[in-house]
């Protein structure tokens, strides 16, 4: 079995030395983690390293490794000691700090006895005073299961059933049957079942009818490790009966009857399909008409939406009309307020809705990486809590090349084309939040039957600078407002900044590298 490298600390140190960067003040640093996933075997130990750039000392910093939330975390090291109070229960006694390179700016968390549940994304977080940065790491967990066992059973028909079983695999393995000549053939049935530790048991069956196969092997493969385990079994020719004339006659009669039945079913299916197509076309026309009526009904409740500067993240720059905002790498020196977002680059609308129906539109154009919707007025604005309905957010997003509804597991939205303008309709009493593609009036997504309590406010989030503007449209005419610009210098020549923009500290850069929702298992994203 291959032995995997468990620490990238020497590589991180070498990378920092090769950069030849001059030492900066400790208040300016980046956190660097391994670019490639770290591979670890179940039951063994592994390390998740991170380093500072430049290579300043991390002895007096807060060091934190976490998964979805900052706390509870995998490991927290503060004031020279580990803080077990903030540690996740499943990592107590299993996670420890590797601090031999802390004076040179590198540290790692060692996870003892890796489990299948440890597979996934981690983040290392370094903080000094009010300055903090983080890096994302990926841990791939693998387990090579037991040797396959093949059980042979002769059926009443003379056919042979082979059943191949094995336990202790991660992730889900692949099963492959082969003949003695190397020819592959599929299983007739397969089952993969996880145990309480998350490791998979495999059971695959196949029916053998050909005596010329001779030996047959069952191979179970772990694609992540690039390894397999195989067992071969011999098929005795005497197990397969010879066909008698009367058996041949029965087979011919059954085949003729089968062909007649198939022909009858084909003509019946064709007739049914034609009628079903006509009904589907009629239903599609009615459904499209219903969506158009709902959209036009929503537009009767248009409201004027403006932005609340007191809630804007320091990286968001508002304009004098309170309808425009852009995302920059520089961080403004703004007064700390409880209603201001300090982690996600978000801003709320100034209007609060406690009843009635309300509608507004946002021009998204060709802008990338945005989220829009509504949220409760009292949502958590500090930290990295996921933007989901459970936390008081109802929104849709464009992330990368995909559109998503920000449900707990992120629902993909298969749109016919990119919406350049999105309409948002809130019916407070009915508990309905709907999003419309204003290019054709079709429904993008709806959060139905939501139970609201307290005021709701419009919500906007931008986490990637784009070359095209994102705009809140006024109630009377063309689009203007919420704008994301990639080149802040070019924009400032055309549009005057508000006093908030003038307070920006160009030397106080704090580049964002965050996502709205951590990917689900398997999911990425958005």
Coordinates of C-alpha atoms in Angstrom, one line a residue, residues 305-319 322-327 332 334 339-351 360 362 371-377 379-381 387 393 395 457-463 470 472 481-484 500 516:
X305 CA -35.7 50.5 -3.1
X306 CA -32.7 52.3 -1.7
X307 CA -29.6 51.1 0.1
X308 CA -28.8 51.5 3.8
X309 CA -25.2 52.7 4.2
X310 CA -25.1 51.7 7.8
X311 CA -25.3 48.0 6.8
X312 CA -22.8 48.0 4.0
X313 CA -19.6 45.9 4.4
X314 CA -16.4 48.0 4.4
X315 CA -15.4 46.7 1.0
X316 CA -18.7 48.0 -0.6
X317 CA -18.6 51.7 -1.8
X318 CA -22.0 53.4 -2.0
X319 CA -22.9 56.4 -4.2
X322 CA -28.2 55.4 -2.3
X323 CA -28.9 53.1 -5.2
X324 CA -25.4 52.3 -6.4
X325 CA -22.6 50.3 -4.9
X326 CA -19.4 48.6 -6.0
X327 CA -17.0 46.1 -4.5
X332 CA -12.9 51.7 4.0
X334 CA -15.9 53.0 8.8
X339 CA -26.0 46.4 11.9
X340 CA -23.0 46.4 9.5
X341 CA -21.9 43.2 7.8
X342 CA -18.3 42.4 8.7
X343 CA -17.6 39.1 6.9
X344 CA -19.9 38.6 3.9
X345 CA -19.7 41.6 1.4
X346 CA -23.5 42.4 1.7
X347 CA -25.7 45.4 2.1
X348 CA -29.5 45.7 2.9
X349 CA -32.2 48.0 1.5
X350 CA -33.3 50.8 3.7
X351 CA -37.0 49.8 3.3
X360 CA -38.7 45.6 -7.4
X362 CA -32.6 44.4 -10.4
X371 CA -26.9 37.2 -4.9
X372 CA -30.2 39.1 -4.5
X373 CA -33.3 38.5 -2.5
X374 CA -34.8 39.4 0.9
X375 CA -33.8 38.7 4.5
X376 CA -35.0 39.3 8.1
X377 CA -34.0 42.6 9.5
X379 CA -30.2 38.4 10.6
X380 CA -26.7 37.7 11.9
X381 CA -24.3 40.2 10.3
X387 CA -27.1 32.6 3.7
X393 CA -32.1 34.7 4.0
X395 CA -32.2 34.6 -2.3
X457 CA -35.6 44.0 3.9
X458 CA -34.1 43.8 0.4
X459 CA -30.8 42.0 0.3
X460 CA -27.7 42.3 -2.0
X461 CA -24.4 40.5 -1.9
X462 CA -21.4 40.9 -4.3
X463 CA -18.2 38.9 -3.9
X470 CA -25.4 45.5 -11.4
X472 CA -31.5 48.4 -9.0
X481 CA -28.4 51.7 -9.0
X482 CA -26.6 48.8 -7.4
X483 CA -23.4 48.6 -9.5
X484 CA -20.4 46.3 -9.4
X500 CA -18.1 57.0 2.4
X516 CA -21.7 32.3 0.2

